[in-house]
CSV table of C-alpha atoms and ligand atoms in Angstrom, one decimal:
chain,number,residue,atom,x,y,z
A,1,UNK,CA,20.4,11.5,2.2
A,2,UNK,CA,18.3,13.0,-0.8
A,3,UNK,CA,15.8,15.5,0.0
A,4,UNK,CA,12.9,17.4,-1.8
A,5,UNK,CA,12.9,21.2,-2.0
A,6,UNK,CA,9.4,22.6,-2.4
A,7,UNK,CA,8.4,26.0,-3.1
A,8,UNK,CA,4.9,26.5,-1.9
A,9,UNK,CA,1.7,28.1,-3.4
A,10,UNK,CA,1.3,27.0,-7.0
A,11,UNK,CA,-2.2,26.0,-7.8
A,12,UNK,CA,-1.9,22.5,-9.4
A,13,UNK,CA,-4.0,21.8,-12.9
A,14,UNK,CA,-3.9,19.3,-15.7
A,15,UNK,CA,-4.0,15.6,-16.2
A,16,UNK,CA,-2.0,12.9,-14.8
A,17,UNK,CA,-2.1,9.0,-15.2
A,18,UNK,CA,-1.9,6.7,-12.3
A,19,UNK,CA,0.8,4.3,-11.9
A,20,UNK,CA,0.3,0.5,-11.2
A,21,UNK,CA,-0.4,-0.1,-7.6
A,22,UNK,CA,2.2,-1.1,-5.1
A,23,UNK,CA,-0.2,-3.1,-3.1
A,24,UNK,CA,-1.2,-5.0,-5.8
A,25,UNK,CA,1.8,-5.8,-7.3
A,26,UNK,CA,3.7,-7.2,-4.3
A,27,UNK,CA,1.7,-10.2,-3.6
A,28,UNK,CA,1.3,-10.7,-7.3
A,29,UNK,CA,5.1,-11.0,-7.5
A,30,UNK,CA,5.2,-13.4,-4.2
A,31,UNK,CA,2.4,-15.4,-6.1
A,32,UNK,CA,4.9,-16.4,-8.8
A,33,UNK,CA,6.4,-18.9,-6.6
A,34,UNK,CA,3.4,-21.0,-6.5
A,35,UNK,CA,4.1,-21.8,-10.4
A,36,UNK,CA,6.5,-23.7,-12.4
A,37,UNK,CA,5.8,-21.5,-15.5
A,38,UNK,CA,6.5,-18.0,-16.4
A,39,UNK,CA,4.5,-15.3,-15.1
A,40,UNK,CA,4.4,-11.8,-16.9
A,41,UNK,CA,3.4,-8.8,-15.0
A,42,UNK,CA,2.9,-5.6,-16.7
A,43,UNK,CA,2.4,-2.2,-15.5
A,44,UNK,CA,4.5,-2.6,-12.5
A,45,UNK,CA,5.2,0.5,-10.9
A,46,UNK,CA,9.2,1.7,-10.5
A,47,UNK,CA,9.4,1.5,-6.6
A,48,UNK,CA,11.9,0.7,-4.1
A,49,UNK,CA,9.6,-1.7,-2.5
A,50,UNK,CA,9.3,-3.7,-6.2
A,51,UNK,CA,12.9,-3.6,-6.4
A,52,UNK,CA,13.1,-5.1,-2.7
A,53,UNK,CA,10.5,-7.7,-3.7
A,54,UNK,CA,12.7,-8.7,-6.7
A,55,UNK,CA,15.7,-8.7,-4.9
A,56,UNK,CA,14.2,-11.3,-2.2
A,57,UNK,CA,12.8,-13.5,-5.2
A,58,UNK,CA,16.2,-13.3,-6.8
A,59,UNK,CA,18.1,-14.2,-3.4
A,60,UNK,CA,15.9,-17.2,-3.7
A,61,UNK,CA,16.9,-18.3,-7.2
A,62,UNK,CA,13.7,-16.7,-9.2
A,63,UNK,CA,14.9,-15.5,-12.7
A,64,UNK,CA,13.5,-12.0,-13.5
A,65,UNK,CA,13.5,-10.6,-17.0
A,66,UNK,CA,12.9,-7.1,-18.3
A,67,UNK,CA,11.4,-6.9,-21.9
A,68,UNK,CA,11.8,-3.6,-24.2
A,69,UNK,CA,8.1,-3.1,-23.1
A,70,UNK,CA,9.0,-2.7,-19.3
A,71,UNK,CA,6.9,-6.1,-18.6
A,72,UNK,CA,8.7,-8.6,-16.1
A,73,UNK,CA,8.5,-12.0,-16.6
A,74,UNK,CA,9.4,-14.1,-13.5
A,75,UNK,CA,10.4,-17.6,-13.1
A,76,UNK,CA,10.5,-19.1,-10.0
A,77,UNK,CA,10.3,-22.9,-11.3
A,78,UNK,CA,13.3,-24.1,-9.3
A,79,UNK,CA,13.9,-22.2,-6.1
A,80,UNK,CA,17.3,-22.9,-4.6
A,81,UNK,CA,16.5,-21.6,-1.2
A,82,UNK,CA,13.3,-21.0,0.7
A,83,UNK,CA,14.6,-18.3,3.4
A,84,UNK,CA,13.7,-14.7,3.5
A,85,UNK,CA,16.6,-12.8,5.2
A,86,UNK,CA,16.6,-10.1,8.0
A,87,UNK,CA,18.2,-7.7,5.7
A,88,UNK,CA,15.6,-7.4,3.2
A,89,UNK,CA,12.6,-8.3,5.6
A,90,UNK,CA,13.5,-5.5,7.8
A,91,UNK,CA,13.3,-2.9,4.9
A,92,UNK,CA,10.1,-4.2,3.8
A,93,UNK,CA,7.6,-6.0,6.0
A,94,UNK,CA,5.3,-7.2,2.9
A,95,UNK,CA,8.4,-9.8,2.8
A,96,UNK,CA,6.3,-11.9,4.7
A,97,UNK,CA,3.8,-12.6,1.6
A,98,UNK,CA,6.5,-15.2,0.4
A,99,UNK,CA,5.7,-17.5,3.3
A,100,UNK,CA,2.1,-18.7,2.0
A,101,UNK,CA,3.8,-19.4,-1.4
A,102,UNK,CA,6.7,-21.0,-0.3
A,103,UNK,CA,4.6,-23.5,2.4
A,104,UNK,CA,2.3,-24.4,-0.5
A,105,UNK,CA,4.9,-25.1,-3.1
A,106,UNK,CA,7.9,-26.5,-1.4
A,107,UNK,CA,6.7,-27.4,2.1
A,108,UNK,CA,9.0,-25.2,3.8
A,109,UNK,CA,9.8,-21.5,4.4
A,110,UNK,CA,12.2,-19.6,6.7
A,111,UNK,CA,11.3,-16.0,7.1
A,112,UNK,CA,12.8,-13.3,9.4
A,113,UNK,CA,10.2,-12.0,11.5
A,114,UNK,CA,9.4,-8.6,10.9
A,115,UNK,CA,9.9,-6.1,14.0
A,116,UNK,CA,8.2,-3.1,14.9
A,117,UNK,CA,7.9,-0.2,12.3
A,118,UNK,CA,7.2,3.5,12.4
A,119,UNK,CA,3.5,3.0,12.5
A,120,UNK,CA,3.1,0.3,15.2
A,121,UNK,CA,4.0,-3.1,16.1
A,122,UNK,CA,2.2,-4.7,13.2
A,123,UNK,CA,2.9,-8.4,14.4
A,124,UNK,CA,2.2,-11.4,11.9
A,125,UNK,CA,0.2,-13.6,14.3
A,126,UNK,CA,-3.1,-13.7,12.2
A,127,UNK,CA,-1.1,-15.3,9.1
A,128,UNK,CA,0.8,-17.7,11.2
A,129,UNK,CA,-2.1,-18.9,13.3
A,130,UNK,CA,-4.5,-19.4,9.8
A,131,UNK,CA,-1.4,-21.3,8.3
A,132,UNK,CA,-1.5,-23.6,11.2
A,133,UNK,CA,-5.1,-24.3,10.6
A,134,UNK,CA,-4.0,-25.4,7.1
A,135,UNK,CA,-1.9,-28.0,8.9
A,136,UNK,CA,1.5,-25.9,8.8
A,137,UNK,CA,4.1,-26.6,11.7
A,138,UNK,CA,5.5,-23.2,13.0
A,139,UNK,CA,8.3,-22.5,15.2
A,140,UNK,CA,9.9,-19.0,16.2
A,141,UNK,CA,13.6,-19.6,16.2
A,142,UNK,CA,16.4,-16.9,16.1
A,143,UNK,CA,14.2,-14.2,14.8
A,144,UNK,CA,13.0,-16.5,12.3
A,145,UNK,CA,9.7,-18.0,11.5
A,146,UNK,CA,10.4,-21.5,10.2
A,147,UNK,CA,7.3,-23.4,8.6
A,148,UNK,CA,6.9,-26.5,7.3
A,149,UNK,CA,4.1,-28.7,5.9
A,150,UNK,CA,4.2,-32.2,4.0
A,151,UNK,CA,1.1,-31.1,2.5
A,152,UNK,CA,-1.4,-28.0,3.1
A,153,UNK,CA,-5.0,-29.3,3.9
A,154,UNK,CA,-8.1,-26.9,3.3
A,155,UNK,CA,-9.6,-25.7,6.6
A,156,UNK,CA,-12.4,-23.5,7.6
A,157,UNK,CA,-10.6,-20.5,8.9
A,158,UNK,CA,-11.8,-17.2,10.6
A,159,UNK,CA,-9.4,-14.5,11.0
A,160,UNK,CA,-9.1,-13.2,14.4
A,161,UNK,CA,-8.6,-9.6,12.8
A,162,UNK,CA,-8.7,-8.1,9.4
A,163,UNK,CA,-5.4,-8.2,7.9
A,164,UNK,CA,-4.8,-7.9,4.1
A,165,UNK,CA,-1.7,-9.3,3.6
A,166,UNK,CA,-2.8,-12.1,6.0
A,167,UNK,CA,-5.8,-12.8,3.7
A,168,UNK,CA,-3.3,-12.9,0.6
A,169,UNK,CA,-1.0,-15.1,2.2
A,170,UNK,CA,-3.7,-17.6,2.8
A,171,UNK,CA,-5.6,-17.1,-0.1
A,172,UNK,CA,-2.1,-18.0,-2.2
A,173,UNK,CA,-1.3,-20.9,0.2
A,174,UNK,CA,-4.9,-22.4,-0.1
A,175,UNK,CA,-4.8,-22.4,-4.1
A,176,UNK,CA,-2.3,-25.6,-3.8
A,177,UNK,CA,-3.8,-27.1,-0.7
A,178,UNK,CA,-5.7,-30.3,-0.5
A,179,UNK,CA,-9.4,-29.6,-0.6
A,180,UNK,CA,-11.6,-26.4,0.1
A,181,UNK,CA,-10.4,-23.6,1.9
A,182,UNK,CA,-13.0,-21.4,3.6
A,183,UNK,CA,-11.6,-17.7,4.7
A,184,UNK,CA,-13.7,-15.5,7.1
A,185,UNK,CA,-13.4,-12.0,8.6
A,186,UNK,CA,-11.3,-11.5,5.5
A,187,UNK,CA,-10.0,-8.2,4.1
A,188,UNK,CA,-12.2,-6.5,1.3
A,189,UNK,CA,-9.3,-4.4,-0.3
A,190,UNK,CA,-9.5,-4.0,-4.0
A,191,UNK,CA,-6.1,-5.6,-3.9
A,192,UNK,CA,-7.7,-8.7,-2.7
A,193,UNK,CA,-9.8,-9.1,-5.8
A,194,UNK,CA,-7.1,-8.1,-8.0
A,195,UNK,CA,-5.0,-11.0,-6.5
A,196,UNK,CA,-7.8,-13.5,-7.0
A,197,UNK,CA,-8.4,-12.6,-10.4
A,198,UNK,CA,-4.5,-13.2,-11.2
A,199,UNK,CA,-4.5,-16.5,-9.0
A,200,UNK,CA,-7.7,-17.6,-11.2
A,201,UNK,CA,-5.8,-16.8,-14.3
A,202,UNK,CA,-3.0,-19.1,-13.5
A,203,UNK,CA,-5.8,-22.2,-12.7
A,204,UNK,CA,-6.5,-21.5,-9.5
A,205,UNK,CA,-10.2,-21.8,-8.1
A,206,UNK,CA,-11.0,-18.8,-5.8
A,207,UNK,CA,-14.5,-17.3,-5.3
A,208,UNK,CA,-15.8,-14.6,-3.2
A,209,UNK,CA,-12.9,-12.0,-3.2
A,210,UNK,CA,-14.0,-8.6,-1.9
A,211,UNK,CA,-17.0,-10.2,0.0
A,212,UNK,CA,-16.9,-11.6,3.7
A,213,UNK,CA,-16.1,-15.1,2.8
A,214,UNK,CA,-13.5,-16.2,0.1
A,215,UNK,CA,-13.8,-20.0,-1.0
A,216,UNK,CA,-10.4,-21.3,-2.3
A,217,UNK,CA,-10.7,-25.0,-3.8
A,218,UNK,CA,-7.1,-26.4,-4.3
A,219,UNK,CA,-5.6,-27.7,-7.4
A,220,UNK,CA,-2.4,-29.6,-8.1
A,221,UNK,CA,-0.8,-27.0,-10.0
A,222,UNK,CA,-1.1,-23.6,-11.6
A,223,UNK,CA,0.0,-22.4,-15.2
A,224,UNK,CA,1.7,-19.4,-16.9
A,225,UNK,CA,-0.3,-16.0,-17.2
A,226,UNK,CA,0.3,-12.3,-18.5
A,227,UNK,CA,-1.6,-10.0,-16.0
A,228,UNK,CA,-1.7,-6.3,-15.8
A,229,UNK,CA,-1.4,-4.5,-12.4
A,230,UNK,CA,-4.3,-2.1,-11.9
A,231,UNK,CA,-3.8,1.3,-10.9
A,232,UNK,CA,-2.8,2.6,-7.6
A,233,UNK,CA,-6.1,4.1,-5.6
A,234,UNK,CA,-3.7,5.4,-2.9
A,235,UNK,CA,-1.6,7.4,-5.7
A,236,UNK,CA,-4.6,8.5,-7.1
A,237,UNK,CA,-5.9,9.8,-3.9
A,238,UNK,CA,-2.9,11.3,-3.0
A,239,UNK,CA,-2.8,13.9,-6.3
A,240,UNK,CA,-6.7,14.6,-5.7
A,241,UNK,CA,-5.8,15.9,-2.4
A,242,UNK,CA,-2.9,17.8,-3.7
A,243,UNK,CA,-5.3,19.7,-5.9
A,244,UNK,CA,-7.8,20.1,-2.8
A,245,UNK,CA,-5.1,21.9,-0.8
A,246,UNK,CA,-3.8,24.2,-3.8
A,247,UNK,CA,-7.0,25.3,-5.0
A,248,UNK,CA,-6.1,23.3,-8.1
A,249,UNK,CA,-8.0,21.4,-10.9
A,250,UNK,CA,-6.8,18.1,-11.7
A,251,UNK,CA,-7.8,15.1,-13.4
A,252,UNK,CA,-6.1,11.5,-12.6
A,253,UNK,CA,-6.5,9.0,-15.2
A,254,UNK,CA,-6.6,5.3,-15.3
A,255,UNK,CA,-8.2,4.9,-11.8
A,256,UNK,CA,-11.8,2.9,-11.2
A,257,UNK,CA,-13.7,5.5,-8.9
A,258,UNK,CA,-15.0,2.6,-7.1
A,259,UNK,CA,-12.0,1.9,-5.3
A,260,UNK,CA,-11.9,5.7,-3.7
A,261,UNK,CA,-15.6,6.0,-3.1
A,262,UNK,CA,-15.2,7.1,0.7
A,263,UNK,CA,-12.4,9.5,-0.3
A,264,UNK,CA,-14.1,10.9,-3.0
A,265,UNK,CA,-17.2,11.5,-0.6
A,266,UNK,CA,-15.0,13.0,2.1
A,267,UNK,CA,-13.3,15.0,-0.7
A,268,UNK,CA,-16.9,16.5,-1.7
A,269,UNK,CA,-17.6,17.1,1.9
A,270,UNK,CA,-14.7,19.7,2.0
A,271,UNK,CA,-16.2,21.3,-0.8
A,272,UNK,CA,-14.4,20.2,-3.6
A,273,UNK,CA,-16.2,19.7,-6.7
A,274,UNK,CA,-15.6,15.9,-7.7
A,275,UNK,CA,-16.5,14.4,-10.9
A,276,UNK,CA,-15.8,10.9,-12.2
A,277,UNK,CA,-16.6,8.4,-15.0
A,278,UNK,CA,-15.3,4.9,-15.2
A,279,UNK,CA,-11.7,5.5,-15.2
A,280,UNK,CA,-11.0,8.9,-14.4
A,281,UNK,CA,-11.4,11.4,-11.4
A,282,UNK,CA,-11.3,15.1,-11.6
A,283,UNK,CA,-11.4,17.9,-8.9
A,284,UNK,CA,-11.7,21.5,-8.8
A,285,UNK,CA,-11.3,23.2,-5.5
A,286,UNK,CA,-12.7,26.9,-5.6
A,287,UNK,CA,-12.6,27.9,-1.9
A,288,UNK,CA,-10.4,30.0,0.1
A,289,UNK,CA,-10.4,27.5,2.6
A,290,UNK,CA,-11.8,23.8,2.6
A,291,UNK,CA,-14.6,22.9,5.0
A,292,UNK,CA,-13.1,20.5,7.8
A,293,UNK,CA,-13.8,16.8,7.5
A,294,UNK,CA,-14.2,14.2,10.4
A,295,UNK,CA,-12.7,11.0,9.6
A,296,UNK,CA,-12.2,7.4,11.1
A,297,UNK,CA,-10.0,4.8,8.9
A,298,UNK,CA,-10.9,1.4,9.0
A,299,UNK,CA,-10.8,-1.7,6.6
A,300,UNK,CA,-12.1,-1.3,3.0
A,301,UNK,CA,-14.7,-0.3,2.1
A,302,UNK,CA,-14.4,2.2,5.1
A,303,UNK,CA,-11.7,5.4,5.1
A,304,UNK,CA,-8.4,3.8,4.1
A,305,UNK,CA,-5.5,4.3,6.8
A,306,UNK,CA,-3.3,5.1,3.9
A,307,UNK,CA,-5.1,8.4,2.9
A,308,UNK,CA,-5.5,9.4,6.7
A,309,UNK,CA,-2.1,11.6,6.8
A,310,UNK,CA,-3.0,13.2,3.4
A,311,UNK,CA,-6.3,14.5,4.8
A,312,UNK,CA,-4.5,15.5,8.0
A,313,UNK,CA,-3.3,18.6,5.7
A,314,UNK,CA,-6.7,19.4,3.9
A,315,UNK,CA,-8.1,19.6,7.6
A,316,UNK,CA,-5.1,21.7,9.1
A,317,UNK,CA,-5.7,24.4,6.6
A,318,UNK,CA,-9.6,24.0,6.7
A,319,UNK,CA,-11.8,26.8,8.1
A,320,UNK,CA,-13.1,25.0,11.6
A,321,UNK,CA,-11.9,21.9,13.7
A,322,UNK,CA,-11.8,18.4,12.8
A,323,UNK,CA,-11.5,14.8,14.3
A,324,UNK,CA,-9.6,12.1,12.9
A,325,UNK,CA,-9.7,8.6,14.5
A,326,UNK,CA,-7.1,6.0,13.6
A,327,UNK,CA,-8.6,2.7,14.1
A,328,UNK,CA,-6.1,0.6,11.9
A,329,UNK,CA,-2.6,1.1,13.3
A,330,UNK,CA,-1.8,2.1,16.8
A,331,UNK,CA,0.9,4.7,15.9
A,332,UNK,CA,-0.1,6.5,12.7
A,333,UNK,CA,0.5,10.2,13.6
A,334,UNK,CA,3.9,10.6,13.0
A,335,UNK,CA,3.5,13.2,10.5
A,336,UNK,CA,1.5,15.6,13.1
A,337,UNK,CA,4.3,16.9,15.1
A,338,UNK,CA,6.1,17.8,11.7
A,339,UNK,CA,3.2,19.4,10.2
A,340,UNK,CA,2.7,21.5,13.3
A,341,UNK,CA,6.4,22.8,13.0
A,342,UNK,CA,5.0,24.0,9.7
A,343,UNK,CA,2.4,26.1,11.7
A,344,UNK,CA,-0.5,23.5,11.7
A,345,UNK,CA,-2.5,23.3,15.1
A,346,UNK,CA,-3.0,19.6,15.6
A,347,UNK,CA,-3.1,17.8,18.9
A,348,UNK,CA,-3.2,14.2,19.5
A,349,UNK,CA,-4.5,11.9,22.2
A,350,UNK,CA,-4.3,7.9,21.5
A,351,UNK,CA,-5.6,7.3,18.4
A,352,UNK,CA,-7.6,10.8,18.0
A,353,UNK,CA,-6.2,14.0,16.5
A,354,UNK,CA,-7.9,17.1,17.0
A,355,UNK,CA,-7.3,19.4,13.9
A,356,UNK,CA,-7.8,23.1,14.4
A,357,UNK,CA,-7.6,24.8,10.8
A,358,UNK,CA,-5.3,27.7,10.5
A,359,UNK,CA,-5.2,30.5,8.0
A,360,UNK,CA,-1.9,29.7,6.5
A,361,UNK,CA,0.8,27.2,6.9
A,362,UNK,CA,4.6,28.1,6.5
A,363,UNK,CA,7.4,26.2,5.0
A,364,UNK,CA,10.0,24.6,7.6
A,365,UNK,CA,12.5,21.7,7.3
A,366,UNK,CA,10.7,18.3,8.1
A,367,UNK,CA,11.5,14.9,8.3
A,368,UNK,CA,9.6,12.0,6.6
A,369,UNK,CA,8.8,9.1,9.1
A,370,UNK,CA,6.8,6.7,6.7
A,371,UNK,CA,5.5,6.3,3.3
A,372,UNK,CA,2.3,8.3,3.9
A,373,UNK,CA,3.7,10.6,6.6
A,374,UNK,CA,6.0,11.6,3.7
A,375,UNK,CA,3.2,12.4,1.3
A,376,UNK,CA,1.5,14.6,3.6
A,377,UNK,CA,4.4,16.6,4.3
A,378,UNK,CA,4.9,17.1,0.5
A,379,UNK,CA,1.4,18.1,0.5
A,380,UNK,CA,1.7,20.6,3.3
A,381,UNK,CA,4.8,22.2,1.3
A,382,UNK,CA,2.8,22.6,-1.7
A,383,UNK,CA,0.3,24.6,0.2
A,384,UNK,CA,2.6,26.3,2.6
A,385,UNK,CA,4.2,29.8,2.2
A,386,UNK,CA,8.0,29.5,1.6
A,387,UNK,CA,10.1,26.9,1.0
A,388,UNK,CA,9.9,23.3,2.6
A,389,UNK,CA,12.6,21.0,2.9
A,390,UNK,CA,11.5,17.2,3.1
A,391,UNK,CA,14.3,14.8,4.4
A,392,UNK,CA,14.6,11.1,4.4
A,393,UNK,CA,12.7,10.9,1.1
A,394,UNK,CA,13.6,7.2,0.7
A,395,UNK,CA,10.3,6.5,2.6
A,396,UNK,CA,8.4,8.4,-0.5
A,397,UNK,CA,10.3,6.3,-3.2
A,398,UNK,CA,8.9,3.2,-1.7
A,399,UNK,CA,5.5,3.9,-2.6
A,400,UNK,CA,5.1,6.9,-4.9
A,401,UNK,CA,6.6,6.6,-8.5
A,402,UNK,CA,8.6,10.1,-9.9
A,403,UNK,CA,6.2,11.9,-7.2
A,404,UNK,CA,8.1,15.2,-8.3
A,405,UNK,CA,7.8,14.7,-11.7
A,406,UNK,CA,4.2,14.1,-11.9
A,407,UNK,CA,3.5,17.0,-9.4
A,408,UNK,CA,5.8,19.5,-11.2
A,409,UNK,CA,3.6,18.3,-14.5
A,410,UNK,CA,0.6,19.8,-12.7
A,411,UNK,CA,2.6,23.0,-11.8
A,412,UNK,CA,4.4,22.4,-8.4
A,413,UNK,CA,8.0,23.5,-7.9
A,414,UNK,CA,9.8,20.6,-6.7
A,415,UNK,CA,13.6,19.7,-6.7
A,416,UNK,CA,15.4,16.7,-5.6
A,417,UNK,CA,18.4,17.7,-3.7
A,418,UNK,CA,21.2,15.3,-4.0
A,419,UNK,CA,22.7,13.7,-0.8
B,501,LIG,C1,-1.6,-3.4,4.2
B,501,LIG,C2,-1.1,-2.5,3.1
B,501,LIG,C3,-0.8,-1.3,4.2
B,501,LIG,C4,-2.0,-0.7,4.6
B,501,LIG,C5,-2.5,-1.9,5.7
B,501,LIG,C6,-4.3,-1.5,5.9
B,501,LIG,C7,0.1,-4.0,1.6
B,501,LIG,C8,1.3,-4.3,1.2
B,501,LIG,N1,0.4,-3.1,2.8
B,501,LIG,O1,-0.6,-3.9,5.3
B,501,LIG,O2,-0.6,-0.2,2.8
B,501,LIG,O3,-1.8,0.5,5.4
B,501,LIG,O4,-2.7,-2.9,4.6
B,501,LIG,O5,-4.7,-1.1,4.9
B,501,LIG,O6,-0.8,-4.3,1.1
B,501,LIG,N2,-2.4,-7.1,12.6
B,501,LIG,C9,-2.1,-8.2,13.6
B,501,LIG,N3,-1.8,-9.3,13.5
B,501,LIG,C10,-1.4,-9.5,12.2
B,501,LIG,C11,-1.8,-9.1,11.2
B,501,LIG,C12,-1.9,-7.6,11.4
B,501,LIG,O7,-2.5,-7.6,14.6
B,501,LIG,O8,-0.9,-11.2,12.1
B,501,LIG,C13,-2.7,-5.6,12.6
B,501,LIG,C14,-2.0,-4.7,12.3
B,501,LIG,O9,-0.9,-4.5,13.5
B,501,LIG,C15,-2.7,-3.4,12.2
B,501,LIG,C16,-4.2,-4.4,11.4
B,501,LIG,O10,-3.9,-5.7,12.0
B,501,LIG,O11,-3.3,-3.0,13.2
B,501,LIG,C17,-4.2,-4.2,9.8
B,501,LIG,O12,-2.9,-4.6,9.6
B,501,LIG,P1,-2.6,-5.5,7.9
B,501,LIG,O13,-4.1,-5.2,7.3
B,501,LIG,O14,-2.2,-6.6,8.4
B,501,LIG,O15,-1.9,-4.7,7.3
B,501,LIG,P2,-0.7,-5.1,6.2
B,501,LIG,O16,-1.4,-5.9,5.5
B,501,LIG,O17,0.4,-4.9,6.7
């Protein structure tokens, strides 16, 4: 297994460009199933999760072409299979995103039930309950979701809990349903707005994405489009934290700061000087130690759970004590044990981490357990004394495009060690 060797202590400086957002791209790729025509996606990030989604569509019969400008054209005009097999679903839970489109276009779908994962049980009951309200029949059999519907019929649906991929699944399914669907208690993440914009560019009639209520008027068919994936706000946030923990001075380009307002405000609270214009964010940290910041994760527009692990590192080297409450996922403190092996002083009680800032942390051999946990270990390695080796970095390659190249460009010293 490949590893990353990080020589800590370098201060990061310079400009980098954000890649396309993984969490925007995954539902967009799934949405191509809704359409007979070809869809072209630009600015797709080169990530393992994107490859897995293409593998899934390919296994069902989609044709995927890459042109000389690195744009992908996907044709799902005539799928031969409507099954998402366990081998793929177990490596990426977002595979569930093909359920809504398959049901809407083909009237049936067979999707392996995603199991537990490192950050909690992550069930899909909200997706299934909502699809039932559109008229789908759903059975669970031999570890698979078996869904069918002659025709989905619009309905008014209130989700039992806020779910990002659940909102996306229902939005996609309802585009081809008969009549009007109203979705309530929906996720308001920017990626929901991105997907609605893409679907509308294909002829869907969706309004309200990003607000409390999404209204979808079903149409008979969708048509071709060319759509560019917006920048990855979590990648941007991670590089801003990298600057904050190394006393750096970094500008992240290509990112709309409105997507990161809570993160920017917390970075300011740490004592960093953060400035932004419409499509870039600059940070400069000139303090011996950051100020500690309390954080409670919650759905957008609150502080994103996908930035929680990274902020654990800022707090770990801050001057003082801070609290992090994780309210979105039940088991998202896997990075804490590894951070403590590097000299951090963090205790966890349920969903509450109490972080006592320390003067210095030290390099160690550590193991990545999930995507954002891996990011936090790399950030810790950047500000630790000595060498850190991060093992199981396949987690990071799922969601960060060429992370070591980008960080090295800013002055880090990271080497990918072959397996
Ligand atoms: C998405 C993001 C992920 C992010 C998360 C929360 C993608 C591909 N992934 O994941 O990066 O961390 O949103 O912002 O966009 N839940 C249920 N039943 C359900 C669905 C969800 O109980 O049917 C629970 C989950 O276990 C979790 C919470 O609801 O505790 C939120 O999960 P959800 O928003 O669905 O996360 P994902 O869409 O999987």
